Tab-separated table of C-alpha atoms in Angstrom:
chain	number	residue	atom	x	y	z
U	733	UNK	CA	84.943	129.988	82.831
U	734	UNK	CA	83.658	132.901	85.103
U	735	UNK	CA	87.430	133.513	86.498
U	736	UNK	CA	87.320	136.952	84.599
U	737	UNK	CA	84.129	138.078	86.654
U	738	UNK	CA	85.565	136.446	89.651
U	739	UNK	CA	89.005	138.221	89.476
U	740	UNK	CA	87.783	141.430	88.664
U	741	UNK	CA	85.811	141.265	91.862
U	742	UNK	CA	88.484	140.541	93.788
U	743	UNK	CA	90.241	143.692	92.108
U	744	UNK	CA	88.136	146.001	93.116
U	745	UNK	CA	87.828	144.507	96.655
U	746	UNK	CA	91.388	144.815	96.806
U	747	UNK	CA	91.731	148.629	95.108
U	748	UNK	CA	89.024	149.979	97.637
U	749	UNK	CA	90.551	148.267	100.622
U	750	UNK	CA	94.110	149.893	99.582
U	751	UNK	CA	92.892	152.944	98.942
U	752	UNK	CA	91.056	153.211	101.898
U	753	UNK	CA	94.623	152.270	104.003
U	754	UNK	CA	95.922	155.228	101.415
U	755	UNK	CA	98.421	152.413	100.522
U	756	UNK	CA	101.220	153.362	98.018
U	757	UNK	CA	101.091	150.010	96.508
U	758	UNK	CA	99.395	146.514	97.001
U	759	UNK	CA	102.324	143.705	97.232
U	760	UNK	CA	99.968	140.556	98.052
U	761	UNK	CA	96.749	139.600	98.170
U	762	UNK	CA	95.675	136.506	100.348
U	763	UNK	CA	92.876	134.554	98.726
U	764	UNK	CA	90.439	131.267	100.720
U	765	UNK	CA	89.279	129.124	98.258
U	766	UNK	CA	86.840	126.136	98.781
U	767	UNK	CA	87.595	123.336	96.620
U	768	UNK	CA	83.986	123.150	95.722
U	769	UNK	CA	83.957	126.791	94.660
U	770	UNK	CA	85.042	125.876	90.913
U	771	UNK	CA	87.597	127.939	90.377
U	772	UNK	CA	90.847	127.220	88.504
U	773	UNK	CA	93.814	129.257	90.174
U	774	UNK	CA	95.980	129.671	86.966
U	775	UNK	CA	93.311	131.381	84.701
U	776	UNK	CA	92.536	133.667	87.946
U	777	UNK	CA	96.514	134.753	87.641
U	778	UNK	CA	96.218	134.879	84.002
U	779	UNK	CA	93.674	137.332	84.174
U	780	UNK	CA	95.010	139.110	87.365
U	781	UNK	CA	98.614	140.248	85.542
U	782	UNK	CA	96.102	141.820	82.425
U	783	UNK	CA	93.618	143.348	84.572
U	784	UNK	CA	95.744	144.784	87.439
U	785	UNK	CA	98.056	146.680	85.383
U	786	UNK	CA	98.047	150.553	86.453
U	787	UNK	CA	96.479	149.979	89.191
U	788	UNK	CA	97.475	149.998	92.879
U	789	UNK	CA	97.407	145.916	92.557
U	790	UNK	CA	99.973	145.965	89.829
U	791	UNK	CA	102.603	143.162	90.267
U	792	UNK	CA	100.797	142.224	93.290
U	793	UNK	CA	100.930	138.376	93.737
U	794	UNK	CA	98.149	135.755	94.273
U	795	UNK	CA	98.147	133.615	97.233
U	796	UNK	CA	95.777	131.002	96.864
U	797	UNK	CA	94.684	128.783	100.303
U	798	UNK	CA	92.766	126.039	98.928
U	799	UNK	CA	90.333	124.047	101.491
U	800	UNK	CA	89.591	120.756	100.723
U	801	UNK	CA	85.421	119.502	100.376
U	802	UNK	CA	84.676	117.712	103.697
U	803	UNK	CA	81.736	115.975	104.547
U	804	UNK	CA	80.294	114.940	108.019
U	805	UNK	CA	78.051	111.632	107.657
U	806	UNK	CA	74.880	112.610	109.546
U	807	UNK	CA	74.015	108.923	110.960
U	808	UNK	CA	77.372	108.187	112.171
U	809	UNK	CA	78.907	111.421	112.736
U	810	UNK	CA	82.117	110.001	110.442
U	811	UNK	CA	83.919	113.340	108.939
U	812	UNK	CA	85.976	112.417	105.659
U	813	UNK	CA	87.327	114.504	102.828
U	814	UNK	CA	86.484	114.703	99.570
U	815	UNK	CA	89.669	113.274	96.917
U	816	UNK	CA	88.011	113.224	93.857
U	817	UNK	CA	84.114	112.033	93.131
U	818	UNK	CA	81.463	112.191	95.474
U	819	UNK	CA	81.285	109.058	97.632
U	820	UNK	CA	78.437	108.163	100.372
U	821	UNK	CA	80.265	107.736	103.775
U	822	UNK	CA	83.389	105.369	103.658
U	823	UNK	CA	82.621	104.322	107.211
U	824	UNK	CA	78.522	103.439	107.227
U	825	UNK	CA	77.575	103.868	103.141
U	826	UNK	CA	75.191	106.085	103.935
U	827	UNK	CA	73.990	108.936	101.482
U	828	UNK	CA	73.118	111.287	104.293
U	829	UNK	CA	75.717	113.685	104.476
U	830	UNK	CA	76.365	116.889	104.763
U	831	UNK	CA	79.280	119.546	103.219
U	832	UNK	CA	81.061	120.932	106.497
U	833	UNK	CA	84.159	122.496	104.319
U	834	UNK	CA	84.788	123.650	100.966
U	835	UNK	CA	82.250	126.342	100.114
U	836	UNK	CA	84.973	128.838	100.812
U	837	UNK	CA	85.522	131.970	98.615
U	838	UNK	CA	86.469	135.112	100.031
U	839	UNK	CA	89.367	137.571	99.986
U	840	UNK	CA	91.320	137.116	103.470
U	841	UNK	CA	93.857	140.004	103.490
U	842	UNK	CA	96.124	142.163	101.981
U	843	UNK	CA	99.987	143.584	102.268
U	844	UNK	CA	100.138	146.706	101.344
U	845	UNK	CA	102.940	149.410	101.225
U	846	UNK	CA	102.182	152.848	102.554
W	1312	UNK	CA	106.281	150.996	105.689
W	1313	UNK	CA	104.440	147.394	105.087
W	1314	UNK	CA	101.157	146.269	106.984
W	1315	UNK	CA	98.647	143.663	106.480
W	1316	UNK	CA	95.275	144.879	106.455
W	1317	UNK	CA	92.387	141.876	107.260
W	1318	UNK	CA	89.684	142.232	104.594
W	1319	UNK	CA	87.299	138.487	104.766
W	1320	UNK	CA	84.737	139.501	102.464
W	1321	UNK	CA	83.244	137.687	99.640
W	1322	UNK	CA	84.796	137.476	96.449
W	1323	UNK	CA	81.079	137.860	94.510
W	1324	UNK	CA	79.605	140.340	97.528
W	1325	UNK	CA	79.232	143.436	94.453
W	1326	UNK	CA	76.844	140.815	92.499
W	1327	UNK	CA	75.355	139.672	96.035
W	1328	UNK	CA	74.277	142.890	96.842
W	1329	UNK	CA	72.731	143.398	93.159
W	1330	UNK	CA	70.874	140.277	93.511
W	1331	UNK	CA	69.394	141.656	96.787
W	1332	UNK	CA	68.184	144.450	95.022
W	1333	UNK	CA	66.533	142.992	92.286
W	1334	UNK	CA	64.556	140.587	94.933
W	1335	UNK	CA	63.292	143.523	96.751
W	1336	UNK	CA	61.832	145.423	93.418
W	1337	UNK	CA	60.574	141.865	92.439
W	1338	UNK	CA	59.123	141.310	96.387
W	1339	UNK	CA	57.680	144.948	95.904
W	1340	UNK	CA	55.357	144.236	92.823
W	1341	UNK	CA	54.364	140.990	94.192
W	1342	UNK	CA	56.447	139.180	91.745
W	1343	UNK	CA	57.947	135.258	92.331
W	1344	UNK	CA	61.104	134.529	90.307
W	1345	UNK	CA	63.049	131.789	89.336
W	1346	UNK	CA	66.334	131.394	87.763
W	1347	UNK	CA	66.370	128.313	85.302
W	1348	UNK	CA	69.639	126.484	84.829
W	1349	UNK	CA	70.757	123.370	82.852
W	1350	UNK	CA	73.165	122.555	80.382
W	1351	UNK	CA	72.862	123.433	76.540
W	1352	UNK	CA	70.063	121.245	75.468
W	1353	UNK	CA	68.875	119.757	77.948
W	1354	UNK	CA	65.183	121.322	77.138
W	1355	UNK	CA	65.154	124.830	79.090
W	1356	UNK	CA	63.287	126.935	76.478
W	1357	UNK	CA	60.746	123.695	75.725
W	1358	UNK	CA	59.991	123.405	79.134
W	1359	UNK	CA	59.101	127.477	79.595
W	1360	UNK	CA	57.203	126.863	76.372
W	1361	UNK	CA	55.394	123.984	78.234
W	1362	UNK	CA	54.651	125.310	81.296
W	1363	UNK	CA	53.005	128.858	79.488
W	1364	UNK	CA	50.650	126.257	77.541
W	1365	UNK	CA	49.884	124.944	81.003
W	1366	UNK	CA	49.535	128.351	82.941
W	1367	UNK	CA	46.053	129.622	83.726
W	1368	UNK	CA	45.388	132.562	81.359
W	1369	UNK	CA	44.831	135.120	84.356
W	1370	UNK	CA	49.046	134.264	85.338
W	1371	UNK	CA	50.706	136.800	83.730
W	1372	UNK	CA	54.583	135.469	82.789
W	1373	UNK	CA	57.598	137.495	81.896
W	1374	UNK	CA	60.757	135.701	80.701
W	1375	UNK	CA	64.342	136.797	80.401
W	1376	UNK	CA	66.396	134.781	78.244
W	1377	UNK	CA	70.311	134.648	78.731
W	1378	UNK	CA	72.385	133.452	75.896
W	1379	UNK	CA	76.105	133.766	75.333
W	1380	UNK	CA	75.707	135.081	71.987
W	1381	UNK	CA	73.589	137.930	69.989
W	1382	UNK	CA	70.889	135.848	68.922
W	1383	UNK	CA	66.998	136.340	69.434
W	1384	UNK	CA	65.786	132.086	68.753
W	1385	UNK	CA	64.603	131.788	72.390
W	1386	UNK	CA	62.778	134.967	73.348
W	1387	UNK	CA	61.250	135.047	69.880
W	1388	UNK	CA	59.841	131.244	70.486
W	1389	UNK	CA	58.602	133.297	73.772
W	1390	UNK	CA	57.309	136.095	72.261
W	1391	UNK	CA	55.411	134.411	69.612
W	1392	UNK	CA	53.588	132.692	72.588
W	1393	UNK	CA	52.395	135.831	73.224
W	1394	UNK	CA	54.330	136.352	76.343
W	1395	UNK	CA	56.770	139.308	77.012
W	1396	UNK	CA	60.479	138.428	76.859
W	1397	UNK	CA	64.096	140.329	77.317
W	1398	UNK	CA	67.013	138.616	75.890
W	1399	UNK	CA	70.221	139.220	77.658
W	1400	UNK	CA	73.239	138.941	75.610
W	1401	UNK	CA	76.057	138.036	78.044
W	1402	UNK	CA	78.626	139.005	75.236
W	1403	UNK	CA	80.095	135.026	75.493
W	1404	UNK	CA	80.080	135.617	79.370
W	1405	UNK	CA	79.107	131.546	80.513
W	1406	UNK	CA	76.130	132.556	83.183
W	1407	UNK	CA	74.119	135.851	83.932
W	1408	UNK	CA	75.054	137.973	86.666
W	1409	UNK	CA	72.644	140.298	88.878
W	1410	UNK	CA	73.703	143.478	87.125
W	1411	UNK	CA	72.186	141.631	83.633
W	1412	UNK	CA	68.926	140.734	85.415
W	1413	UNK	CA	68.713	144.082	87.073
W	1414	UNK	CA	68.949	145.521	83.633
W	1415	UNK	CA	66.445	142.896	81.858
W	1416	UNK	CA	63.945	143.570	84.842
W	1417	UNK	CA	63.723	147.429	84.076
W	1418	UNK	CA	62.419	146.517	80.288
W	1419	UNK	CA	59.694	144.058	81.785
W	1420	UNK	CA	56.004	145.567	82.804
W	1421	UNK	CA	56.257	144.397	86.039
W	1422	UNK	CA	52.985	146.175	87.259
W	1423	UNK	CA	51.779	143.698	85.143
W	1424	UNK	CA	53.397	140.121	85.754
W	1425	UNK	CA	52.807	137.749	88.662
W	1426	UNK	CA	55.895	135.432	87.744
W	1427	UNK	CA	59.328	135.874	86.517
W	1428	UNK	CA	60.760	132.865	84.857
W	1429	UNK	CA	65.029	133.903	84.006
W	1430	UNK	CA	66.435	131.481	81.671
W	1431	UNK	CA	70.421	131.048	82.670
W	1432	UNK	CA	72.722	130.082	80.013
W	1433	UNK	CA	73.282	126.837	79.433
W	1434	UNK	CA	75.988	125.709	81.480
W	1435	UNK	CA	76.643	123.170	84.885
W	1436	UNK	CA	78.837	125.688	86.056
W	1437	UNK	CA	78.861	129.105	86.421
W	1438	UNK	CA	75.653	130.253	87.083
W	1439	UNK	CA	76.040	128.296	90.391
W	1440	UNK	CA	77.965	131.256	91.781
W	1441	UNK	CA	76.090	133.969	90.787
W	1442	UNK	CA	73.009	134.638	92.736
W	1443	UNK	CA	71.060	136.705	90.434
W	1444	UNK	CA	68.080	137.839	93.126
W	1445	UNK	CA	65.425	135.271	92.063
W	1446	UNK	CA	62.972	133.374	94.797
W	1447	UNK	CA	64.172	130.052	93.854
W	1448	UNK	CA	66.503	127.786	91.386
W	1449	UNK	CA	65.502	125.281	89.378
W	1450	UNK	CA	67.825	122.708	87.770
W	1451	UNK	CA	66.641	120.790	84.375
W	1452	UNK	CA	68.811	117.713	84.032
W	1453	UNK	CA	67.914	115.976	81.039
W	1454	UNK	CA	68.392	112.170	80.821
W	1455	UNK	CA	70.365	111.731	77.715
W	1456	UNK	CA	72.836	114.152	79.811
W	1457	UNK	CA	73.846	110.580	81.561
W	1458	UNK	CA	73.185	109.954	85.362
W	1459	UNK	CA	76.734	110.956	86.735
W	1460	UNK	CA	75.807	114.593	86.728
W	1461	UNK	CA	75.464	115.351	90.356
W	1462	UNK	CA	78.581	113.797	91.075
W	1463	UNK	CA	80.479	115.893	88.411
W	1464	UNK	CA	78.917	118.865	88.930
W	1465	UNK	CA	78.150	118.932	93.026
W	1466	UNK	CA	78.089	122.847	92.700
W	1467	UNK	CA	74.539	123.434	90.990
W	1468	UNK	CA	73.049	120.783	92.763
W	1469	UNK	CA	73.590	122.006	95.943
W	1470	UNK	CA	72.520	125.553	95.645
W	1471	UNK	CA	68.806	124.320	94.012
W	1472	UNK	CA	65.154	124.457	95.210
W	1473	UNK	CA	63.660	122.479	92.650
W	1474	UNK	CA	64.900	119.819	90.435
W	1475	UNK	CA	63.304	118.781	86.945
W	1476	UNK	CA	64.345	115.715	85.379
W	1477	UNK	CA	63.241	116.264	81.890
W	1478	UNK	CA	62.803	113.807	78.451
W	1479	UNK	CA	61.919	110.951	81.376
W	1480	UNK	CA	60.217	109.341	78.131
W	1481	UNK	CA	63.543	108.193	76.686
W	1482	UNK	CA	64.588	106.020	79.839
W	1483	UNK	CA	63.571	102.799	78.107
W	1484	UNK	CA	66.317	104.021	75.105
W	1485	UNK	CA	68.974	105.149	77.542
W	1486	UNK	CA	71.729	103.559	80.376
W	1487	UNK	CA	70.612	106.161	82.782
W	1488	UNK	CA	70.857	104.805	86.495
W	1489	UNK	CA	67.866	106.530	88.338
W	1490	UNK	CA	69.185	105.154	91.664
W	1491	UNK	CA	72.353	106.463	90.569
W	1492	UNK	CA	71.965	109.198	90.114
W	1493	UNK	CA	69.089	110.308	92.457
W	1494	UNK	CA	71.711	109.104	95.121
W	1495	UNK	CA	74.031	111.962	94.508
W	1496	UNK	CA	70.723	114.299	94.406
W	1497	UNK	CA	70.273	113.071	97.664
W	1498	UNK	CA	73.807	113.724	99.389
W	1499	UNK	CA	74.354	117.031	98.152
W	1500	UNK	CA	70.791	118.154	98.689
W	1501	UNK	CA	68.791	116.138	100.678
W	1502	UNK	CA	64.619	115.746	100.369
W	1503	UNK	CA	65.370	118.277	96.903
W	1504	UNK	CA	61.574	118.562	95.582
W	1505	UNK	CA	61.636	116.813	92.194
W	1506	UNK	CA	59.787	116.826	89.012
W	1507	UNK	CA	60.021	113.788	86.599
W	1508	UNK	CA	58.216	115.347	82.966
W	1509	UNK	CA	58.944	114.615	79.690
W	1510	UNK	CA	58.377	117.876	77.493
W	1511	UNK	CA	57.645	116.125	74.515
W	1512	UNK	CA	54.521	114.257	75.740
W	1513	UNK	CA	53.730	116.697	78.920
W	1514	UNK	CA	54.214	114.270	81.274
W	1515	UNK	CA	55.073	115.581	85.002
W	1516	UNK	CA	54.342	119.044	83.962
W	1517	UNK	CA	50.734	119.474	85.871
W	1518	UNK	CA	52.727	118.417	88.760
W	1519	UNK	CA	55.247	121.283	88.470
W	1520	UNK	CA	52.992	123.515	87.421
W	1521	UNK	CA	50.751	123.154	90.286
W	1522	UNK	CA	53.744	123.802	92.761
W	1523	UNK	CA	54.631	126.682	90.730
W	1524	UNK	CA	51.263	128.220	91.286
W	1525	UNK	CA	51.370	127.466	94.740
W	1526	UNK	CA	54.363	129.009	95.123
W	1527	UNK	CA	53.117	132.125	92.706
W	1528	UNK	CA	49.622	132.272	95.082
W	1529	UNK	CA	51.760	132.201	98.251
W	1530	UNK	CA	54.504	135.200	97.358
W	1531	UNK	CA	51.311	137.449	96.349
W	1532	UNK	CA	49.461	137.198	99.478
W	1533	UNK	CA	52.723	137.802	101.447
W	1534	UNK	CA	53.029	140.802	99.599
């Protein structure tokens, strides 16, 4: 549960963008999200409507783009995504893989009212 | 008027930033780091406890100790070794963050350490995300945790330098799949240097020790 740390930081990323753009208000905020980044999008809005309030981000809204863990098999160049436990490569069985997606975790943009 | 203004920066780049910080003041004394992770119980304060009874005397250790709550068990077991200790209270925060080790570093003597061992809070999950500024991370999976680990938590795995397999005494006892789960080391972090010690009968720890010193020896000439 680090989604408090994690939103806060995307708060303040947000606030000194907008205030930078001398933005009257924030109206949405545009979020990349690996699937491997452990991070659970509800408690992120949870905490987003508390924290937010008087600020420019108030009543803002979330958009979440979630990229899904995909691996490229390193012996038979195979690329496959991730559904649910880690698997060797569906195509060869081998174990040496690497992650080519997923690691994702950074605030894209935001719309902003000036 | 409504406009879109292009940001791409990283969610954590505030605690980033601290973490590069507290590597340079570490790099600038001479001083190698690592930040210990596991889960709660899997031996993290036993095996700092064994490797100060293995250190040569001249290695001079400092420890920070995270724990979620207000409690002083750990860095006292550290103290009473006769090594100095900070313990961070993350205030039931699940990892430490760079602004808590930049905080814990500034009540170490660092003119007078060699190695800085940080003690995470026990947890698969968060501290994954938050670099905290140390040289490298070391994972302590213990093997009553059960051998599915890496494939449940893929995060810490991947992020790791070192990897210590500890209470390796109780396989005989225990349904833990080496192969297993070794295998899932391997995809998510290929060639990961690993330790297999058992704290209770100090198994494996002259072999991580004398990497750690290596790696101690190697960060002070670089200096």
């Amino acid at each position: 549960m680090h989604e408090l740390s994690v939103t806060e930081n995307i708060l303040n990323i947000a606030c000194q963008h907008a205030e930078q753009a001398q933005a009257k208000k924030v109206t949405d905020i545009y979020l990349v999200i690996g699937q491997l980044s452990s991070i659970v999008d509800d408690s992120v809005q949870f905490y987003w409507d508390i924290i937010s309030k008087d600020s420019l981000c108030e009543q803002s809204k979330l958009h979440f783009c979630r990229i899904p863990a995909e691996l490229r098999c390193l012996d038979c160049n195979n690329t496959y995504i991730l559904e649910n436990d880690l698997i060797p490569c569906p195509a060869c069985n081998s174990t040496n893989v690497k992650v080519i997606k997923g690691n994702e975790f950074h605030l894209e943009s935001i719309d902003i009212t000036t | 008027m409504t406009e879109s203004i292009k940001i791409v920066e990283n969610i954590l780049n505030a605690n980033d930033h601290i973490a590069l910080n507290n590597t340079k003041c570490l790099d600038e004394k001479g001083i190698y780091s690592i930040n210990l992770m596991a889960s709660p119980g899997a031996g993290k304060t036993s095996f700092i406890i064994s490797t100060i009874q293995a250190l040569p005397q001249e290695l001079r250790l400092g420890v920070i100790e995270g724990d979620t709550a207000p409690v002083t068990i750990d860095s006292d077991k550290i103290n009473s070794a006769g090594i100095p200790a900070v313990q961070v209270n993350t205030g039931g925060q699940c990892h430490l963050d760079a602004v808590m080790v930049e905080n814990a570093l500034d009540q170490l003597p660092l003119n007078d350490l060699d190695l800085v061992i940080v003690e995470n809070v026990g947890n698969l999950i968060c501290p994954a995300a938050f670099k905290l500024g140390t040289h490298a991370s070391v994972l302590i999976a213990s093997t009553p945790e059960g051998d599915d680990k890496p494939y449940k938590y893929p995060n810490i795995y991947r992020g790791l330098e070192v990897l210590i397999i500890n209470k390796i005494d109780l396989l005989p006892y225990l349904d833990f799949n080496i192969d297993y789960f070794k295998q899932g080391v391997e995809m998510l972090n290929p060639g990961l240097i690993t330790f297999e010690v058992s704290c209770k009968t100090g198994k494996g720890i002259q072999s991580w020790l004398a990497w750690l010193l290596e790696q101690v020896e190697t960060h002070h000439t670089h200096k």
